[in-house]
């Protein structure tokens, strides 16, 4: 018996085919995990199955849910399934809750209006469910007062309140650290009853292992491999899947530290940082030497980026000194941003931007070509704008841009958090190369302890301060996203 | 709390600005104030050198600059606006009378415009690019292109002369409000329909709006429970700004329907060089704007707890 | 990778807007060439007479050809409005960028000033400026600029703050670029579309503002053909010659519609 | 209804007679010692009769008995003297009179003059000479309430736009037919017309030309109009180097198409062919050569003065363009219109005109400062019901609203004599002739007063002296 079966789903944007015919089945009690390259069509596939594609795209194929068969192009037909048959768990849970309504009512309204409970009963049910998820106090709070994990749980409760047995979750752990990731996985599995279904899209192999069930690997809109999750992960058949699994930091070999330490490029002594009236870093002392990689870890919102800003002189420390090695140009200190798209001028072609930098630093134009080759980038990319190249490519272009300024130090702020494992390995590998060959000092920020362990010569772990960092960080996200 | 403090600072600066600007500008106006005041008082048939001299002697208009300015600001901060140069009545009493008339008119107009504009705008915003959306764009542009005096005239012609439902002009009874308020409201509605439309289109594009539907709520339920709530915040913020636009309309409408309000008084005061009246009126309008916006800030903060801006 | 799902119809709207404006401009510039005539020449005996070949839109109350008056009005009114909008836009851009760049007291002072100016009815400001320079185009330009700059300032400041704090601008600074480069490549592309929308609305506000002032007898000086003034002049004859009155109203409508469509879509 | 609603353009500033008195007399609330009939003949008002001494210096006004103010207090010689004493302390016609003393005597008021003023009773018929009760005035002489003696008593006064009044039961004369009246100030002529049409106002005062044509076709209202002693004229700075010869002024006059203006713009049957309109009775001189329209003659006159046309058709002389600024005011909507027409008609003879439509005070102020070049204005010759008052102040020798930079000893002597009560028709005709010859001001049109009356109201009479609406005489027809 199948809960859902989708046959020959394609998605087109005009003439361009974004998802090739893909078929899949969901069975009761057995989760399905979809892995794949960035931009391979995972989200579009899920959206086509749920009838939630953006209006500009066209889908074909058939979807059978429960007793009825629907045509993928007939979006209106899916309406009746939402909430009652399919619980849709969106990618960004804190953006999915109405910012102006308290959490409780957002769950209760589905009980009342979808499941048809009377108002008082709906309120009680919502309160019970939230309490069961460990959220007794959250019911009366607004979304911006919830942490990411809390918002995630509220969204799950709200999505399922209508009584749907089938849960579809698109990257539910994006941007979360390991502990929080496991919480979410546990929650999704707990919601999966014997007769229910679960479909999870992710880049994260650890999450895939936790979920189990069956696995499907996508690339360029087509299925590369399917099978039981544990089987595929332990014995991948397709080459791409093998690469993917091999690219997991878990399987990286540890970097060999250069024998002799270079000279100090940057020193921070007794550094104390505060932001928004909150002490983030207290009396930190560190030294960055040429050719060495310093790992910086710590939970979300603990001040990793802020520390970088202070080291680069973008943020004035409350106390302490930062000394740069004598004789280095101000532009010898560069940064790689967490989100590379945001770090390029939106409207300018990439080539133009790079040429501007080369001209400013009196670098010969051939230098760009040389670096492109070294970073294994196609020169055709230069005629595009930042939004039109992939994340991995852009991160490498960012590195290229920084290299044009002849840096001695690079602060790499979570440079791979949005990338799939293969692209992630490429970028990190490049950084390590640069440290070795060019003698760069690098500070690498990541929330993945394994990655840090494999690459870095030494580690600086920022502790989580007491207080409500969690909440604050979420509210920041909300504000930038909505405000 | 910070809302109120920042608005308080704004109010203070408004007062200073009004004080200094009215004083400086009215002093630097071309021509002679005594003459203008005399014309305002005695009318064009009777203004002559003797009348201007009498005014000059009575008001001591030839005093030195600085002393007059300091005296002026001092009085201003004691909320003593002095006496209207034209009518001889205390400014505060005149304004008190007129402000009431204008305020009710303005409120009636805003109320009416809210009944007309946002519902249409929301309907259009739900389906951006639809025929209804485009029609609304054309109609609201047309409403903006008809000057308010013409709008008032058309309404009088239809509602009073042809249908005989409403009085053409006058002041005093509730029925006198309807026509001028309507004339003002149509212009405002044209604009706030656009605002509501854009806000609604924005809200519809938000992930939470989709998510609410994915929970299983019907379109109407989502609109009612999530759409309106989220549209109301930008609409409310815009409403605060609208009071400034309203002043322009009020001036025109008041002079066409014979409404004893502050806009009408303002025009007369500027012409007659009635400095205390101009200052009092401008200050009242400015402070009124600040107050309305403080209220709106508070209200918006209640609806939207994420903190102002 | 959020998909930009602005309706495809939008560029069509823009094209239509541009087409309307082009027609208006062609009429304004070439109308008097197609049908030669003088916007000031009166023939009292033709007062409010209907159209004829020499005056395709008929005559106004003083027997002047509406065709020619309208063509000239469609040069003057948009000119004043655009000049005011340009000045206000430039001032708003400079001060807004300055506020976002300098921060601190400069920013606070400018914000308070803009807020306070906003609290004063624009009409009052224009009235006072006009009392100093009565009835001249310069007076309107000055008064309207004073009113309009606040919006451009607010817009620029908000965008500039966000943009300057963005990783892209930070990267530019780190790479050693100067402010002019940052302004050109980062700020301006973000601000320009917003400015366009605000400018379209500002132009509409200015044109209607001039009309409203004409109504309280502080408009342009008498024989000058100007849209607002034409409406005010023809108002007394609304029943005798409704088409004469509607002529400037329809022209204003076309102008506003063109501007609205052209600028459309960039409102968030 | 039992209430008669009046709509008129004048705003109520305050209870003060010096600024708003004309509304109170028009509405039949306050009265003056002397009254006037439509022909300008003086009639008894609060004074029943008056006489003057041989030397013309002492006037005696016998006061009406049993007159009560609206507050119930009786009118006495002392209260009358007090009211007039306050009135002449304020700007107005009374202030210009050589009054030596105002003495209350039993049953009468005696006015002693420093020199003879034959028109004194006419001065006392002016609205600002209205008699209010002592309680109407504050300690500084400013009126704080309207307590008059007229047939209507104020029940509410709400400046700037409205006033209500009801019949005063103890009025000394006949009770009015209409028991209650209201007054609404409506500045826009269009609105007033629509109020007449929609029935919101029963009596609408002052209609604009365009409205008259339209309303006269309506059954709901009746239009009445009468010629009034008011002229639309061009005030000329005769001291200006371009305008200091009578030929130059005559050229300007010849450039004006008065008939066209009157018909198309003002919609009157005819333009002015001399300064004084027929409504001024004795002052109108039918024997004068009418002013004509002849642009060719105008050009010839200017050429005779040494002006030659430039490339753009504008004349110039010694390198100076014949460019002048015309100052006018929008309070009367027809003035800017006429100015626009003049601009074209003057251009036709090579004179460039810049129109400055501004506050009305700019004309007298420009006169005083000597900076005015041309002023377009509407002059009321009947500020008091005897035009000699206005003639004296405007042309003997010159005045804020009259001749500028122009003096004529003969006119001055004639006017002084008339004012003293010496001379008659011959002197008046001579004054008119001199003005026609010299053109210190250029007449353009004579005015008509028009009003709209709701159909079914009877007994209306328009007062050409603009003193009264004649409300007590009105009746609602059955
Ligand atoms: N609305 C759209 N219009 C046109 N193309 C789109 C649209 N949405 C997505 N795409 C394109 O379709 C492809 C697949 O997108 P999709 O979002 O499904 O990728 P994904 O596998 O979910 O990637 P990620 O892991 O980055 O979320 C991408 O190349 C993307 O650029
Ligand atoms: N511009 C700012 N003004 C005030 N507070 C800020 C600012 N930027 C960040 N913060 C606060 O400082 C704290 C640390 O932020 P930071 O970005 O350094 O954290 P992080 O460790 O990099 O977190 P993440 O892993 O989410 O990137 C957070 O609580 C955040 O809310
Ligand atoms: Mg995706
Ligand atoms: Mg960070
Ligand atoms: Ni008025």
CSV table of N, CA and C in Angstrom, one decimal, chain B residues 94-152:
chain,number,residue,atom,x,y,z
B,94,UNK,N,-9.6,81.6,18.4
B,94,UNK,CA,-10.0,81.4,17.0
B,94,UNK,C,-9.6,80.0,16.5
B,95,UNK,N,-8.4,79.6,16.9
B,95,UNK,CA,-8.0,78.3,16.4
B,95,UNK,C,-8.8,77.2,17.0
B,96,UNK,N,-9.1,77.3,18.3
B,96,UNK,CA,-9.9,76.4,19.0
B,96,UNK,C,-11.2,76.1,18.3
B,97,UNK,N,-11.8,77.2,17.9
B,97,UNK,CA,-13.0,77.1,17.2
B,97,UNK,C,-12.8,76.4,15.8
B,98,UNK,N,-11.8,76.8,15.1
B,98,UNK,CA,-11.7,76.3,13.7
B,98,UNK,C,-11.1,74.9,13.7
B,99,UNK,N,-10.2,74.7,14.6
B,99,UNK,CA,-9.5,73.4,14.6
B,99,UNK,C,-10.6,72.3,14.8
B,100,UNK,N,-11.5,72.5,15.7
B,100,UNK,CA,-12.6,71.6,15.9
B,100,UNK,C,-13.3,71.2,14.6
B,101,UNK,N,-13.7,72.3,13.9
B,101,UNK,CA,-14.4,72.1,12.6
B,101,UNK,C,-13.6,71.3,11.6
B,102,UNK,N,-12.3,71.6,11.5
B,102,UNK,CA,-11.5,70.9,10.6
B,102,UNK,C,-11.2,69.5,11.0
B,103,UNK,N,-11.0,69.3,12.3
B,103,UNK,CA,-10.7,68.0,12.8
B,103,UNK,C,-11.8,67.0,12.5
B,104,UNK,N,-13.0,67.5,12.8
B,104,UNK,CA,-14.1,66.6,12.5
B,104,UNK,C,-14.2,66.2,11.1
B,105,UNK,N,-14.0,67.3,10.3
B,105,UNK,CA,-14.1,67.0,8.8
B,105,UNK,C,-13.0,66.1,8.4
B,106,UNK,N,-11.8,66.3,8.9
B,106,UNK,CA,-10.7,65.4,8.6
B,106,UNK,C,-11.0,64.0,9.0
B,107,UNK,N,-11.5,63.8,10.2
B,107,UNK,CA,-11.7,62.5,10.7
B,107,UNK,C,-12.8,61.8,9.9
B,108,UNK,N,-13.8,62.6,9.6
B,108,UNK,CA,-14.9,62.0,8.8
B,108,UNK,C,-14.3,61.5,7.4
B,109,UNK,N,-13.5,62.4,6.9
B,109,UNK,CA,-12.9,62.1,5.5
B,109,UNK,C,-12.0,60.8,5.6
B,110,UNK,N,-11.2,60.8,6.6
B,110,UNK,CA,-10.3,59.6,6.8
B,110,UNK,C,-11.1,58.3,7.0
B,111,UNK,N,-12.1,58.5,7.8
B,111,UNK,CA,-13.0,57.3,8.1
B,111,UNK,C,-13.6,56.8,6.8
B,112,UNK,N,-14.2,57.7,6.1
B,112,UNK,CA,-14.8,57.4,4.8
B,112,UNK,C,-13.8,56.7,3.8
B,113,UNK,N,-12.6,57.4,3.8
B,113,UNK,CA,-11.7,56.9,2.8
B,113,UNK,C,-11.2,55.4,3.2
B,114,UNK,N,-11.2,55.2,4.5
B,114,UNK,CA,-10.8,53.8,4.9
B,114,UNK,C,-11.9,52.8,4.6
B,115,UNK,N,-13.1,53.3,4.5
B,115,UNK,CA,-14.2,52.3,4.1
B,115,UNK,C,-14.1,52.0,2.7
B,116,UNK,N,-13.7,53.1,1.9
B,116,UNK,CA,-13.7,52.9,0.4
B,116,UNK,C,-12.4,52.3,-0.1
B,117,UNK,N,-11.3,52.8,0.3
B,117,UNK,CA,-10.0,52.5,-0.3
B,117,UNK,C,-9.5,51.1,0.0
B,118,UNK,N,-9.1,50.8,1.2
B,118,UNK,CA,-8.4,49.6,1.5
B,118,UNK,C,-9.2,48.3,1.1
B,119,UNK,N,-10.5,48.2,1.2
B,119,UNK,CA,-11.1,47.0,0.7
B,119,UNK,C,-10.9,46.7,-0.7
B,120,UNK,N,-11.0,47.8,-1.5
B,120,UNK,CA,-10.7,47.6,-3.0
B,120,UNK,C,-9.3,47.3,-3.2
B,121,UNK,N,-8.4,48.0,-2.5
B,121,UNK,CA,-7.0,47.7,-2.6
B,121,UNK,C,-6.6,46.3,-2.3
B,122,UNK,N,-7.2,45.8,-1.2
B,122,UNK,CA,-6.9,44.4,-0.8
B,122,UNK,C,-7.4,43.4,-1.8
B,123,UNK,N,-8.6,43.7,-2.4
B,123,UNK,CA,-9.0,42.8,-3.4
B,123,UNK,C,-8.1,42.8,-4.6
B,124,UNK,N,-7.6,43.9,-5.0
B,124,UNK,CA,-6.7,44.0,-6.1
B,124,UNK,C,-5.3,43.4,-5.8
B,125,UNK,N,-4.9,43.6,-4.5
B,125,UNK,CA,-3.6,43.0,-4.1
B,125,UNK,C,-3.6,41.5,-4.0
B,126,UNK,N,-4.8,40.9,-3.8
B,126,UNK,CA,-4.8,39.5,-3.8
B,126,UNK,C,-4.5,38.9,-5.2
B,127,UNK,N,-4.8,39.6,-6.2
B,127,UNK,CA,-4.5,39.1,-7.6
B,127,UNK,C,-3.8,40.2,-8.3
B,128,UNK,N,-2.5,40.4,-8.0
B,128,UNK,CA,-1.8,41.5,-8.7
B,128,UNK,C,-1.8,41.2,-10.2
B,129,UNK,N,-2.0,42.2,-11.0
B,129,UNK,CA,-2.0,42.0,-12.5
B,129,UNK,C,-3.3,41.6,-13.1
B,130,UNK,N,-4.3,41.4,-12.2
B,130,UNK,CA,-5.6,41.0,-12.8
B,130,UNK,C,-6.3,42.2,-13.4
B,131,UNK,N,-7.4,41.9,-14.0
B,131,UNK,CA,-8.2,43.0,-14.7
B,131,UNK,C,-8.6,44.0,-13.6
B,132,UNK,N,-9.1,43.5,-12.5
B,132,UNK,CA,-9.6,44.3,-11.4
B,132,UNK,C,-8.4,45.2,-10.9
B,133,UNK,N,-7.2,44.6,-10.8
B,133,UNK,CA,-6.1,45.4,-10.3
B,133,UNK,C,-5.8,46.5,-11.2
B,134,UNK,N,-5.8,46.3,-12.5
B,134,UNK,CA,-5.5,47.3,-13.5
B,134,UNK,C,-6.6,48.4,-13.5
B,135,UNK,N,-7.9,47.9,-13.4
B,135,UNK,CA,-8.9,48.9,-13.4
B,135,UNK,C,-8.8,49.8,-12.2
B,136,UNK,N,-8.4,49.2,-11.1
B,136,UNK,CA,-8.3,50.1,-9.9
B,136,UNK,C,-7.2,51.1,-10.1
B,137,UNK,N,-6.1,50.7,-10.7
B,137,UNK,CA,-5.0,51.6,-11.0
B,137,UNK,C,-5.5,52.8,-11.8
B,138,UNK,N,-6.2,52.5,-12.8
B,138,UNK,CA,-6.7,53.6,-13.7
B,138,UNK,C,-7.7,54.5,-12.9
B,139,UNK,N,-8.6,53.8,-12.2
B,139,UNK,CA,-9.6,54.6,-11.5
B,139,UNK,C,-8.9,55.5,-10.4
B,140,UNK,N,-8.0,54.9,-9.7
B,140,UNK,CA,-7.4,55.7,-8.6
B,140,UNK,C,-6.5,56.8,-9.2
B,141,UNK,N,-5.9,56.6,-10.4
B,141,UNK,CA,-5.2,57.7,-11.0
B,141,UNK,C,-6.1,58.8,-11.5
B,142,UNK,N,-7.2,58.3,-12.0
B,142,UNK,CA,-8.2,59.3,-12.5
B,142,UNK,C,-8.7,60.2,-11.3
B,143,UNK,N,-9.0,59.5,-10.2
B,143,UNK,CA,-9.4,60.3,-9.0
B,143,UNK,C,-8.4,61.3,-8.5
B,144,UNK,N,-7.1,60.9,-8.7
B,144,UNK,CA,-6.0,61.8,-8.3
B,144,UNK,C,-5.9,63.0,-9.3
B,145,UNK,N,-6.3,62.7,-10.5
B,145,UNK,CA,-6.1,63.7,-11.6
B,145,UNK,C,-7.2,64.8,-11.5
B,146,UNK,N,-8.4,64.4,-10.9
B,146,UNK,CA,-9.4,65.4,-10.8
B,146,UNK,C,-9.1,66.3,-9.6
B,147,UNK,N,-8.9,67.6,-9.8
B,147,UNK,CA,-8.5,68.4,-8.6
B,147,UNK,C,-9.7,68.4,-7.6
B,148,UNK,N,-9.3,68.6,-6.4
B,148,UNK,CA,-10.4,68.5,-5.4
B,148,UNK,C,-11.5,69.5,-5.5
B,149,UNK,N,-11.2,70.7,-6.0
B,149,UNK,CA,-12.2,71.7,-6.1
B,149,UNK,C,-13.3,71.2,-7.1
B,150,UNK,N,-12.8,70.5,-8.2
B,150,UNK,CA,-13.7,70.1,-9.2
B,150,UNK,C,-14.5,68.9,-8.6
B,151,UNK,N,-13.8,68.1,-7.9
B,151,UNK,CA,-14.5,66.9,-7.3
B,151,UNK,C,-15.7,67.4,-6.4
B,152,UNK,N,-15.4,68.4,-5.6
B,152,UNK,CA,-16.4,69.0,-4.7
B,152,UNK,C,-17.5,69.5,-5.5
